[in-house]
mmCIF file of C-alpha atoms in Angstrom:
data_model
loop_
_atom_site.group_PDB
_atom_site.id
_atom_site.type_symbol
_atom_site.label_atom_id
_atom_site.label_comp_id
_atom_site.label_asym_id
_atom_site.label_seq_id
_atom_site.Cartn_x
_atom_site.Cartn_y
_atom_site.Cartn_z
ATOM 1 C CA MET A 1 34.316 221.809 222.719
ATOM 2 C CA ARG A 2 35.585 223.288 219.559
ATOM 3 C CA SER A 3 38.598 220.924 219.540
ATOM 4 C CA ARG A 4 36.286 217.808 219.556
ATOM 5 C CA GLN A 5 34.197 219.311 216.884
ATOM 6 C CA ARG A 6 37.243 219.894 214.876
ATOM 7 C CA MET A 7 38.719 216.493 215.552
ATOM 8 C CA PHE A 8 35.156 214.740 214.536
ATOM 9 C CA ALA A 9 35.106 216.800 211.226
ATOM 10 C CA ALA A 10 38.791 215.703 210.505
ATOM 11 C CA VAL A 11 38.044 212.224 210.894
ATOM 12 C CA MET A 12 34.874 212.537 208.851
ATOM 13 C CA ARG A 13 36.835 214.040 206.030
ATOM 14 C CA LEU A 14 39.433 211.400 206.362
ATOM 15 C CA LEU A 15 36.860 208.693 205.964
ATOM 16 C CA LEU A 16 35.049 210.434 203.013
ATOM 17 C CA LYS A 17 38.473 210.640 201.338
ATOM 18 C CA CYS A 18 39.198 206.991 202.007
ATOM 19 C CA LEU A 19 35.835 206.108 200.704
ATOM 20 C CA ARG A 20 36.295 208.114 197.571
ATOM 21 C CA LEU A 21 39.740 206.590 197.031
ATOM 22 C CA GLY A 22 38.335 203.080 197.418
ATOM 23 C CA ARG A 23 35.553 203.911 195.059
ATOM 24 C CA ARG A 24 38.059 205.422 192.426
ATOM 25 C CA ARG A 25 40.186 202.188 192.864
ATOM 26 C CA ARG A 26 37.243 199.959 192.393
ATOM 27 C CA PHE A 27 36.102 201.922 189.326
ATOM 28 C CA ARG A 28 39.650 201.787 187.997
ATOM 29 C CA LEU A 29 39.798 197.819 188.643
ATOM 30 C CA VAL A 30 36.503 197.435 186.777
ATOM 31 C CA ARG A 31 37.704 199.540 183.830
ATOM 32 C CA GLN A 32 40.816 197.366 183.709
ATOM 33 C CA VAL A 33 38.862 194.149 183.740
ATOM 34 C CA GLU A 34 36.529 195.365 180.980
ATOM 35 C CA GLN A 35 39.487 196.495 178.962
ATOM 36 C CA LEU A 36 41.156 193.286 179.193
ATOM 37 C CA TRP A 37 38.112 191.389 178.485
ATOM 38 C CA HIS A 38 37.573 193.436 175.166
ATOM 39 C CA TYR A 39 41.106 193.015 174.292
ATOM 40 C CA GLY A 40 41.051 189.227 174.559
ATOM 41 C CA HIS A 41 37.790 189.028 172.849
ATOM 42 C CA LEU A 42 39.294 191.116 170.021
ATOM 43 C CA CYS A 43 42.398 188.772 169.881
ATOM 44 C CA LEU A 44 40.452 185.769 169.900
ATOM 45 C CA ARG A 45 38.252 186.996 167.060
ATOM 46 C CA SER A 46 41.181 188.223 165.055
ATOM 47 C CA LEU A 47 42.760 184.675 165.427
ATOM 48 C CA LEU A 48 39.757 182.660 164.602
ATOM 49 C CA TYR A 49 38.043 184.783 162.102
ATOM 50 C CA ASN A 50 37.975 183.332 158.638
ATOM 51 C CA SER A 51 35.435 183.916 155.901
ATOM 52 C CA PHE A 52 35.729 180.265 154.787
ATOM 53 C CA THR A 53 35.146 178.951 158.337
ATOM 54 C CA ASN A 54 32.199 176.571 158.806
ATOM 55 C CA GLY A 55 31.087 173.830 161.031
ATOM 56 C CA ASP A 56 33.625 171.338 159.326
ATOM 57 C CA VAL A 57 36.506 173.574 160.032
ATOM 58 C CA VAL A 58 35.420 174.021 163.786
ATOM 59 C CA LEU A 59 35.157 170.084 164.267
ATOM 60 C CA ASP A 60 38.514 169.417 162.796
ATOM 61 C CA SER A 61 40.136 171.942 164.977
ATOM 62 C CA LEU A 62 38.301 170.461 168.086
ATOM 63 C CA PHE A 63 39.327 166.888 166.892
ATOM 64 C CA GLU A 64 42.929 167.847 166.091
ATOM 65 C CA PRO A 65 44.419 166.602 169.295
ATOM 66 C CA VAL A 66 42.716 163.196 168.716
ATOM 67 C CA TYR A 67 44.135 163.157 165.125
ATOM 68 C CA TRP A 68 47.598 163.717 166.656
ATOM 69 C CA LEU A 69 47.224 161.045 169.115
ATOM 70 C CA VAL A 70 45.920 158.394 166.456
ATOM 71 C CA ASP A 71 48.730 159.456 164.165
ATOM 72 C CA HIS A 72 51.389 158.596 166.675
ATOM 73 C CA VAL A 73 49.823 155.537 167.968
ATOM 74 C CA THR A 74 49.413 154.188 164.603
ATOM 75 C CA ARG A 75 53.074 155.008 163.878
ATOM 76 C CA TRP A 76 54.337 153.253 166.810
ATOM 77 C CA PHE A 77 51.874 150.016 166.687
ATOM 78 C CA GLY A 78 52.363 149.553 162.928
ATOM 79 C CA VAL A 79 54.928 146.736 163.651
ATOM 80 C CA VAL A 80 52.595 145.247 166.121
ATOM 81 C CA PHE A 81 49.655 145.053 163.584
ATOM 82 C CA VAL A 82 52.004 143.528 160.959
ATOM 83 C CA ALA A 83 53.269 140.926 163.465
ATOM 84 C CA LEU A 84 49.633 140.208 164.329
ATOM 85 C CA VAL A 85 48.672 139.506 160.719
ATOM 86 C CA ILE A 86 51.620 137.257 160.272
ATOM 87 C CA GLY A 87 50.814 135.426 163.571
ATOM 88 C CA LEU A 88 47.073 134.976 162.825
ATOM 89 C CA THR A 89 47.777 133.917 159.313
ATOM 90 C CA SER A 90 50.607 131.508 160.206
ATOM 91 C CA SER A 91 48.271 129.890 162.969
ATOM 92 C CA ILE A 92 45.582 129.174 160.356
ATOM 93 C CA VAL A 93 48.148 127.717 158.068
ATOM 94 C CA ALA A 94 49.343 125.561 160.827
ATOM 95 C CA ILE A 95 46.028 124.329 161.738
ATOM 96 C CA VAL A 96 45.182 123.533 158.234
ATOM 97 C CA TYR A 97 48.316 121.499 157.693
ATOM 98 C CA ILE A 98 48.578 119.576 160.986
ATOM 99 C CA CYS A 99 44.660 119.130 161.703
ATOM 100 C CA LEU A 100 42.794 119.362 158.641
ATOM 101 C CA LEU A 101 45.063 118.101 155.719
ATOM 102 C CA PRO A 102 45.598 114.545 157.209
ATOM 103 C CA LEU A 103 41.940 114.231 157.453
ATOM 104 C CA ILE A 104 41.426 115.392 153.888
ATOM 105 C CA LEU A 105 43.892 112.951 152.462
ATOM 106 C CA GLN A 106 42.267 110.037 154.401
ATOM 107 C CA THR A 107 38.519 110.951 153.578
ATOM 108 C CA TYR A 108 38.261 112.892 150.443
ATOM 109 C CA THR A 109 38.245 111.404 146.827
ATOM 110 C CA PRO A 110 41.336 111.775 144.772
ATOM 111 C CA GLY A 111 39.662 114.556 142.575
ATOM 112 C CA TRP A 112 38.751 116.641 145.682
ATOM 113 C CA ILE A 113 42.205 116.167 147.170
ATOM 114 C CA CYS A 114 43.929 117.679 143.911
ATOM 115 C CA TRP A 115 41.387 120.530 143.982
ATOM 116 C CA HIS A 116 42.108 121.378 147.659
ATOM 117 C CA LEU A 117 45.903 121.072 147.346
ATOM 118 C CA ALA A 118 46.195 123.085 144.073
ATOM 119 C CA TYR A 119 43.635 125.937 145.035
ATOM 120 C CA GLY A 120 44.839 126.225 148.708
ATOM 121 C CA HIS A 121 48.530 126.355 147.841
ATOM 122 C CA TRP A 122 47.848 128.911 144.976
ATOM 123 C CA ASN A 123 45.753 131.097 147.193
ATOM 124 C CA LEU A 124 48.354 130.982 149.924
ATOM 125 C CA ILE A 125 51.059 131.789 147.649
ATOM 126 C CA MET A 126 49.239 134.881 146.305
ATOM 127 C CA ILE A 127 48.370 136.022 149.894
ATOM 128 C CA VAL A 128 52.092 135.803 150.937
ATOM 129 C CA PHE A 129 53.549 137.408 147.868
ATOM 130 C CA HIS A 130 51.133 140.553 147.707
ATOM 131 C CA TYR A 131 51.302 141.151 151.579
ATOM 132 C CA TYR A 132 55.105 141.108 151.290
ATOM 133 C CA MET A 133 55.133 143.335 148.427
ATOM 134 C CA ALA A 134 52.645 145.696 149.904
ATOM 135 C CA ILE A 135 54.667 146.251 153.196
ATOM 136 C CA THR A 136 58.044 146.519 151.548
ATOM 137 C CA THR A 137 57.230 148.447 148.325
ATOM 138 C CA SER A 138 57.465 152.282 148.798
ATOM 139 C CA PRO A 139 53.996 153.914 147.702
ATOM 140 C CA GLY A 140 56.070 156.532 145.902
ATOM 141 C CA HIS A 141 56.955 160.233 146.858
ATOM 142 C CA PRO A 142 57.853 163.285 144.863
ATOM 143 C CA PRO A 143 61.349 163.822 144.113
ATOM 144 C CA GLN A 144 63.490 165.942 146.136
ATOM 145 C CA ALA A 145 64.688 167.990 143.179
ATOM 146 C CA LYS A 146 61.922 170.787 143.103
ATOM 147 C CA ASN A 147 63.099 172.337 140.060
ATOM 148 C CA ASP A 148 62.117 169.638 137.917
ATOM 149 C CA LEU A 149 58.769 169.029 139.372
ATOM 150 C CA THR A 150 55.740 170.668 138.161
ATOM 151 C CA GLY A 151 53.082 170.728 140.926
ATOM 152 C CA VAL A 152 49.397 171.707 140.859
ATOM 153 C CA SER A 153 49.530 173.014 144.375
ATOM 154 C CA ILE A 154 51.887 173.486 147.536
ATOM 155 C CA CYS A 155 51.854 171.034 150.403
ATOM 156 C CA ARG A 156 51.460 173.153 153.517
ATOM 157 C CA LYS A 157 53.481 170.467 155.559
ATOM 158 C CA CYS A 158 56.284 170.015 153.245
ATOM 159 C CA ILE A 159 56.498 173.537 151.808
ATOM 160 C CA ALA A 160 56.992 171.798 148.346
ATOM 161 C CA PRO A 161 55.242 171.576 144.986
ATOM 162 C CA LYS A 162 52.678 168.747 145.190
ATOM 163 C CA PRO A 163 51.724 166.870 141.881
ATOM 164 C CA ALA A 164 48.080 165.853 140.867
ATOM 165 C CA ARG A 165 46.584 163.228 143.175
ATOM 166 C CA THR A 166 49.332 163.457 145.768
ATOM 167 C CA HIS A 167 48.573 163.955 149.437
ATOM 168 C CA HIS A 168 50.667 164.548 152.572
ATOM 169 C CA CYS A 169 50.497 161.503 155.145
ATOM 170 C CA SER A 170 50.600 162.944 158.796
ATOM 171 C CA ILE A 171 51.805 159.497 159.959
ATOM 172 C CA CYS A 172 54.711 159.007 157.609
ATOM 173 C CA ASN A 173 55.266 162.750 157.397
ATOM 174 C CA ARG A 174 55.842 162.786 153.746
ATOM 175 C CA CYS A 175 53.850 163.391 150.652
ATOM 176 C CA VAL A 176 52.771 160.375 148.909
ATOM 177 C CA LEU A 177 51.819 159.893 145.127
ATOM 178 C CA LYS A 178 48.212 158.886 144.397
ATOM 179 C CA MET A 179 47.676 158.459 148.171
ATOM 180 C CA ASP A 180 44.654 156.157 149.116
ATOM 181 C CA HIS A 181 45.249 155.926 152.888
ATOM 182 C CA HIS A 182 47.801 154.807 155.464
ATOM 183 C CA CYS A 183 47.314 151.277 156.464
ATOM 184 C CA PRO A 184 48.347 150.244 159.930
ATOM 185 C CA TRP A 185 48.169 146.625 159.081
ATOM 186 C CA LEU A 186 50.892 147.222 156.562
ATOM 187 C CA ASN A 187 52.719 149.926 158.552
ATOM 188 C CA ASN A 188 52.812 151.596 155.161
ATOM 189 C CA CYS A 189 51.083 153.998 153.037
ATOM 190 C CA VAL A 190 49.010 152.752 150.092
ATOM 191 C CA GLY A 191 49.856 154.862 147.090
ATOM 192 C CA HIS A 192 50.822 154.640 143.513
ATOM 193 C CA TYR A 193 53.341 151.854 143.564
ATOM 194 C CA ASN A 194 51.775 149.418 146.045
ATOM 195 C CA HIS A 195 48.074 149.950 145.613
ATOM 196 C CA ARG A 196 47.574 146.925 143.402
ATOM 197 C CA TYR A 197 49.531 144.841 146.132
ATOM 198 C CA PHE A 198 47.304 146.126 148.939
ATOM 199 C CA PHE A 199 44.070 145.394 146.916
ATOM 200 C CA SER A 200 45.190 142.183 145.640
ATOM 201 C CA PHE A 201 46.283 141.036 149.279
ATOM 202 C CA CYS A 202 42.711 141.844 150.531
ATOM 203 C CA LEU A 203 40.946 140.050 147.586
ATOM 204 C CA PHE A 204 43.069 136.860 147.918
ATOM 205 C CA MET A 205 42.811 136.892 151.742
ATOM 206 C CA THR A 206 39.086 137.303 151.563
ATOM 207 C CA MET A 207 38.943 134.423 148.989
ATOM 208 C CA GLY A 208 41.145 132.266 151.277
ATOM 209 C CA CYS A 209 38.875 132.964 154.373
ATOM 210 C CA ILE A 210 35.771 132.214 152.443
ATOM 211 C CA TYR A 211 37.484 128.996 151.058
ATOM 212 C CA CYS A 212 38.292 127.904 154.678
ATOM 213 C CA SER A 213 34.766 128.824 156.093
ATOM 214 C CA ILE A 214 32.883 126.820 153.370
ATOM 215 C CA SER A 215 35.249 123.945 153.387
ATOM 216 C CA GLY A 216 35.397 123.693 157.207
ATOM 217 C CA TRP A 217 31.642 124.171 157.887
ATOM 218 C CA GLU A 218 30.893 120.402 158.552
ATOM 219 C CA MET A 219 34.015 120.046 160.522
ATOM 220 C CA PHE A 220 33.238 123.035 162.508
ATOM 221 C CA ARG A 221 29.748 121.776 163.554
ATOM 222 C CA ASP A 222 31.168 118.366 164.493
ATOM 223 C CA ALA A 223 33.868 120.107 166.519
ATOM 224 C CA TYR A 224 31.562 122.496 168.277
ATOM 225 C CA ALA A 225 29.301 119.443 169.121
ATOM 226 C CA ALA A 226 32.248 117.543 170.508
ATOM 227 C CA ILE A 227 33.266 120.488 172.681
ATOM 228 C CA GLU A 228 29.919 120.536 174.110
ATOM 229 C CA ARG A 229 29.914 117.018 174.797
ATOM 230 C CA MET A 230 33.111 117.429 176.482
ATOM 231 C CA LYS A 231 31.845 119.875 178.777
ATOM 232 C CA LEU A 232 28.696 117.838 179.765
ATOM 233 C CA LEU A 233 30.921 114.695 180.366
ATOM 234 C CA GLU A 234 33.342 116.884 182.620
ATOM 235 C CA LYS A 235 30.314 117.965 184.368
ATOM 236 C CA GLU A 236 29.077 114.385 185.071
ATOM 237 C CA ARG A 237 32.443 113.338 186.059
ATOM 238 C CA LEU A 238 32.631 115.923 188.515
ATOM 239 C CA GLN A 239 29.184 114.789 190.029
ATOM 240 C CA VAL A 240 30.242 111.146 190.317
ATOM 241 C CA ALA A 241 33.598 112.272 192.064
ATOM 242 C CA ALA A 242 31.451 114.550 194.583
ATOM 243 C CA ASN A 243 28.921 111.742 195.263
ATOM 244 C CA GLN A 244 31.657 108.893 195.742
ATOM 245 C CA THR A 245 29.458 106.279 194.318
ATOM 246 C CA TYR A 246 32.163 103.582 193.560
ATOM 247 C CA TYR A 247 29.659 101.310 191.810
ATOM 248 C CA GLN A 248 29.340 103.745 188.961
ATOM 249 C CA THR A 249 31.860 103.795 186.055
ATOM 250 C CA PRO A 250 33.030 107.418 185.552
ATOM 251 C CA PRO A 251 32.571 108.739 181.958
ATOM 252 C CA PRO A 252 35.323 108.894 179.568
ATOM 253 C CA THR A 253 37.728 111.693 179.509
ATOM 254 C CA PHE A 254 39.012 113.187 176.100
ATOM 255 C CA SER A 255 42.740 113.462 175.570
ATOM 256 C CA PHE A 256 44.635 116.618 175.092
ATOM 257 C CA ARG A 257 45.044 115.931 171.418
ATOM 258 C CA GLN A 258 41.456 115.644 171.011
ATOM 259 C CA ARG A 259 40.579 118.784 172.860
ATOM 260 C CA ALA A 260 43.230 120.555 170.950
ATOM 261 C CA PHE A 261 41.955 119.454 167.634
ATOM 262 C CA HIS A 262 38.389 120.387 168.170
ATOM 263 C CA LYS A 263 39.161 123.704 169.664
ATOM 264 C CA SER A 264 41.506 124.485 166.710
ATOM 265 C CA VAL A 265 38.962 123.709 164.227
ATOM 266 C CA VAL A 266 36.458 126.034 165.980
ATOM 267 C CA TYR A 267 39.197 128.795 166.167
ATOM 268 C CA LEU A 268 39.758 128.525 162.306
ATOM 269 C CA TRP A 269 36.231 128.674 161.330
ATOM 270 C CA VAL A 270 35.434 131.699 163.726
ATOM 271 C CA LEU A 271 38.509 133.507 162.773
ATOM 272 C CA CYS A 272 38.223 132.853 158.990
ATOM 273 C CA SER A 273 34.524 133.761 158.942
ATOM 274 C CA SER A 274 35.111 137.148 160.829
ATOM 275 C CA VAL A 275 37.864 138.162 158.491
ATOM 276 C CA ALA A 276 35.880 137.105 155.457
ATOM 277 C CA LEU A 277 33.199 139.480 156.659
ATOM 278 C CA ALA A 278 35.124 142.540 157.645
ATOM 279 C CA LEU A 279 37.878 142.207 154.943
ATOM 280 C CA GLY A 280 35.348 141.313 152.351
ATOM 281 C CA ALA A 281 33.342 144.483 152.931
ATOM 282 C CA LEU A 282 36.673 146.512 152.548
ATOM 283 C CA THR A 283 37.626 144.764 149.500
ATOM 284 C CA LEU A 284 34.110 145.479 148.051
ATOM 285 C CA TRP A 285 34.406 149.320 149.039
ATOM 286 C CA HIS A 286 37.979 149.420 147.377
ATOM 287 C CA ALA A 287 36.641 147.554 144.204
ATOM 288 C CA ALA A 288 33.790 150.197 143.829
ATOM 289 C CA LEU A 289 36.505 153.088 144.067
ATOM 290 C CA ILE A 290 38.775 151.202 141.492
ATOM 291 C CA THR A 291 35.721 151.063 139.104
ATOM 292 C CA ARG A 292 35.127 154.838 139.463
ATOM 293 C CA GLY A 293 38.840 155.728 139.188
ATOM 294 C CA GLU A 294 38.954 157.087 142.601
ATOM 295 C CA THR A 295 41.043 156.761 145.628
ATOM 296 C CA SER A 296 39.610 156.956 149.262
ATOM 297 C CA ILE A 297 40.861 160.477 149.524
ATOM 298 C CA GLU A 298 39.567 161.505 146.128
ATOM 299 C CA ARG A 299 36.151 160.161 146.779
ATOM 300 C CA HIS A 300 35.621 162.902 149.469
ATOM 301 C CA ILE A 301 36.942 165.556 147.221
ATOM 302 C CA ASN A 302 34.980 164.626 144.280
ATOM 303 C CA ARG A 303 31.767 164.276 146.239
ATOM 304 C CA LYS A 304 32.075 168.034 147.538
ATOM 305 C CA GLU A 305 33.210 169.264 144.030
ATOM 306 C CA ARG A 306 30.099 167.419 142.643
ATOM 307 C CA GLN A 307 27.828 169.111 145.198
ATOM 308 C CA ARG A 308 29.314 172.372 144.444
ATOM 309 C CA LEU A 309 28.876 172.122 140.589
ATOM 310 C CA GLN A 310 25.383 170.766 140.991
ATOM 311 C CA LYS A 311 24.378 173.765 142.797
ATOM 312 C CA LYS A 312 25.578 175.760 139.642
ATOM 313 C CA GLY A 313 23.678 173.585 137.485
ATOM 314 C CA LYS A 314 27.034 171.947 136.010
ATOM 315 C CA VAL A 315 28.132 168.351 135.777
ATOM 316 C CA PHE A 316 31.425 166.828 137.381
ATOM 317 C CA ARG A 317 33.449 164.170 135.742
ATOM 318 C CA ASN A 318 36.515 162.661 137.181
ATOM 319 C CA PRO A 319 39.391 163.288 134.816
ATOM 320 C CA TYR A 320 41.135 160.154 136.076
ATOM 321 C CA SER A 321 38.318 157.739 135.099
ATOM 322 C CA TYR A 322 38.417 156.017 131.779
ATOM 323 C CA GLY A 323 35.339 153.825 132.089
ATOM 324 C CA SER A 324 34.838 150.834 134.481
ATOM 325 C CA TRP A 325 36.424 148.182 132.455
ATOM 326 C CA ASP A 326 39.448 150.461 131.492
ATOM 327 C CA ASN A 327 39.949 151.584 134.897
ATOM 328 C CA TRP A 328 40.512 148.040 136.130
ATOM 329 C CA LYS A 329 42.858 147.452 133.199
ATOM 330 C CA VAL A 330 44.876 150.552 134.183
ATOM 331 C CA PHE A 331 45.012 149.505 137.801
ATOM 332 C CA LEU A 332 45.917 146.015 137.235
ATOM 333 C CA GLY A 333 48.462 146.868 134.471
ATOM 334 C CA VAL A 334 46.835 144.652 132.000
ATOM 335 C CA ASP A 335 47.809 145.766 128.510
ATOM 336 C CA VAL A 336 47.318 142.688 126.447
ATOM 337 C CA PRO A 337 44.900 139.738 126.900
ATOM 338 C CA ARG A 338 47.781 137.380 128.450
ATOM 339 C CA HIS A 339 48.316 139.754 131.277
ATOM 340 C CA TRP A 340 45.197 138.470 132.889
ATOM 341 C CA LEU A 341 47.221 135.187 133.559
ATOM 342 C CA THR A 342 50.579 136.480 134.032
ATOM 343 C CA ARG A 343 49.968 139.786 136.083
ATOM 344 C CA VAL A 344 46.741 138.996 137.729
ATOM 345 C CA LEU A 345 46.142 135.246 138.456
ATOM 346 C CA LEU A 346 50.105 134.672 139.006
ATOM 347 C CA PRO A 347 52.456 136.730 141.328
ATOM 348 C CA SER A 348 53.606 139.532 139.352
ATOM 349 C CA PRO A 349 56.006 142.659 140.433
ATOM 350 C CA HIS A 350 55.381 144.749 137.404
ATOM 351 C CA LEU A 351 55.061 148.371 137.814
ATOM 352 C CA PRO A 352 51.862 150.534 137.370
ATOM 353 C CA HIS A 353 51.347 152.852 134.310
ATOM 354 C CA GLY A 354 52.946 156.118 134.662
ATOM 355 C CA THR A 355 55.326 157.724 137.368
ATOM 356 C CA GLY A 356 52.732 159.273 139.684
ATOM 357 C CA LEU A 357 54.001 162.715 138.789
ATOM 358 C CA SER A 358 51.851 163.177 135.605
ATOM 359 C CA TRP A 359 48.830 161.184 134.345
ATOM 360 C CA ASP A 360 48.962 160.888 130.740
ATOM 361 C CA LEU A 361 46.450 158.526 128.859
ATOM 362 C CA PRO A 362 47.644 154.994 129.287
ATOM 363 C CA PRO A 363 48.046 152.602 126.213
ATOM 364 C CA CYS A 364 45.576 150.069 127.334
ATOM 365 C CA VAL A 365 42.713 152.716 127.432
ATOM 366 C CA THR A 366 40.422 152.023 124.404
ATOM 367 C CA GLU A 367 38.567 155.247 124.449
ATOM 368 C CA GLN A 368 39.659 158.716 125.553
ATOM 369 C CA ARG A 369 37.205 160.894 127.412
ATOM 370 C CA ALA A 370 37.644 164.790 127.835
ATOM 371 C CA PRO A 371 37.113 165.746 131.447
ATOM 372 C CA LEU A 372 34.900 168.550 132.220
ATOM 373 C CA LEU A 373 36.829 169.597 135.288
ATOM 374 C CA ALA A 374 40.251 168.754 136.430
ATOM 375 C CA ILE A 375 40.934 168.039 140.347
#
């Protein structure tokens, strides 16, 4: 009897010891999990904490993978976009020469023929010249010799001095002088040395598309009506063939040349009108920026700076703006009146004012304005 009691007591003591050990292990595991949680939370806060962090910084961090993907896709597809521009432009020129030019020579008066030949070829030459110069001209980069370069800041990517109005292009992976943006349709950055070529290409391409849309409006209406007539006659011909009524004469069929002519005219008008709307809006946007003496990047910088100074009761003035008219003269490189003909209305490879490293007052500026704040 006593031996059984002793055995039962020993078993109970063993069970209690096991329960106590299990409870200690469970408490120890919970404490370890809590310690790991607090440690991870502290590490996360230490990595993310910044007194300048706001909603914009958080959004930029969340969209960083998207930016990386866009940069790499744009870098690899730049050649495809350039080929697309050349292909679409060549197709429009081919349609004009093959389809529209013979019709113009047969139906228009000599005065209108001279006008179309002169204006059309001048516009085409300006488009081809400025597009070629925009894609082949380097936008300008800071020199590699850092000792001779005076920078206003340090580029975080290049770890090198960065002159005023210079920004780093994540697609080209280089700093660009007076960077406006990276254009995938040029496969090149738009900067100090090719900004004029880019804007001139947009302007003359828009003018050419508007010219083709207005000139080809009547032809487009006739071609569209002819295509609808083709569809109707084709439907009637199929109905006649299905009914097998031999006493009826089948409707006439259009030749391949006629179909190709009408569809080419419709294609030309739709493409030119679409490009005129899209590229025209972009051209107006850049014209407004040039009038204010800004680039696309500087617009965002100046807007934030203007809002910050406005809260303090101060006024912001762009130090690189010399007035609307002088901004255009500086941008186009017009020093004397004859330059409006030789440098604006005719192809000209002249260089812009300055080197892009420093921004002294250009000689064509008639009035110097003291800036209130430098960027």
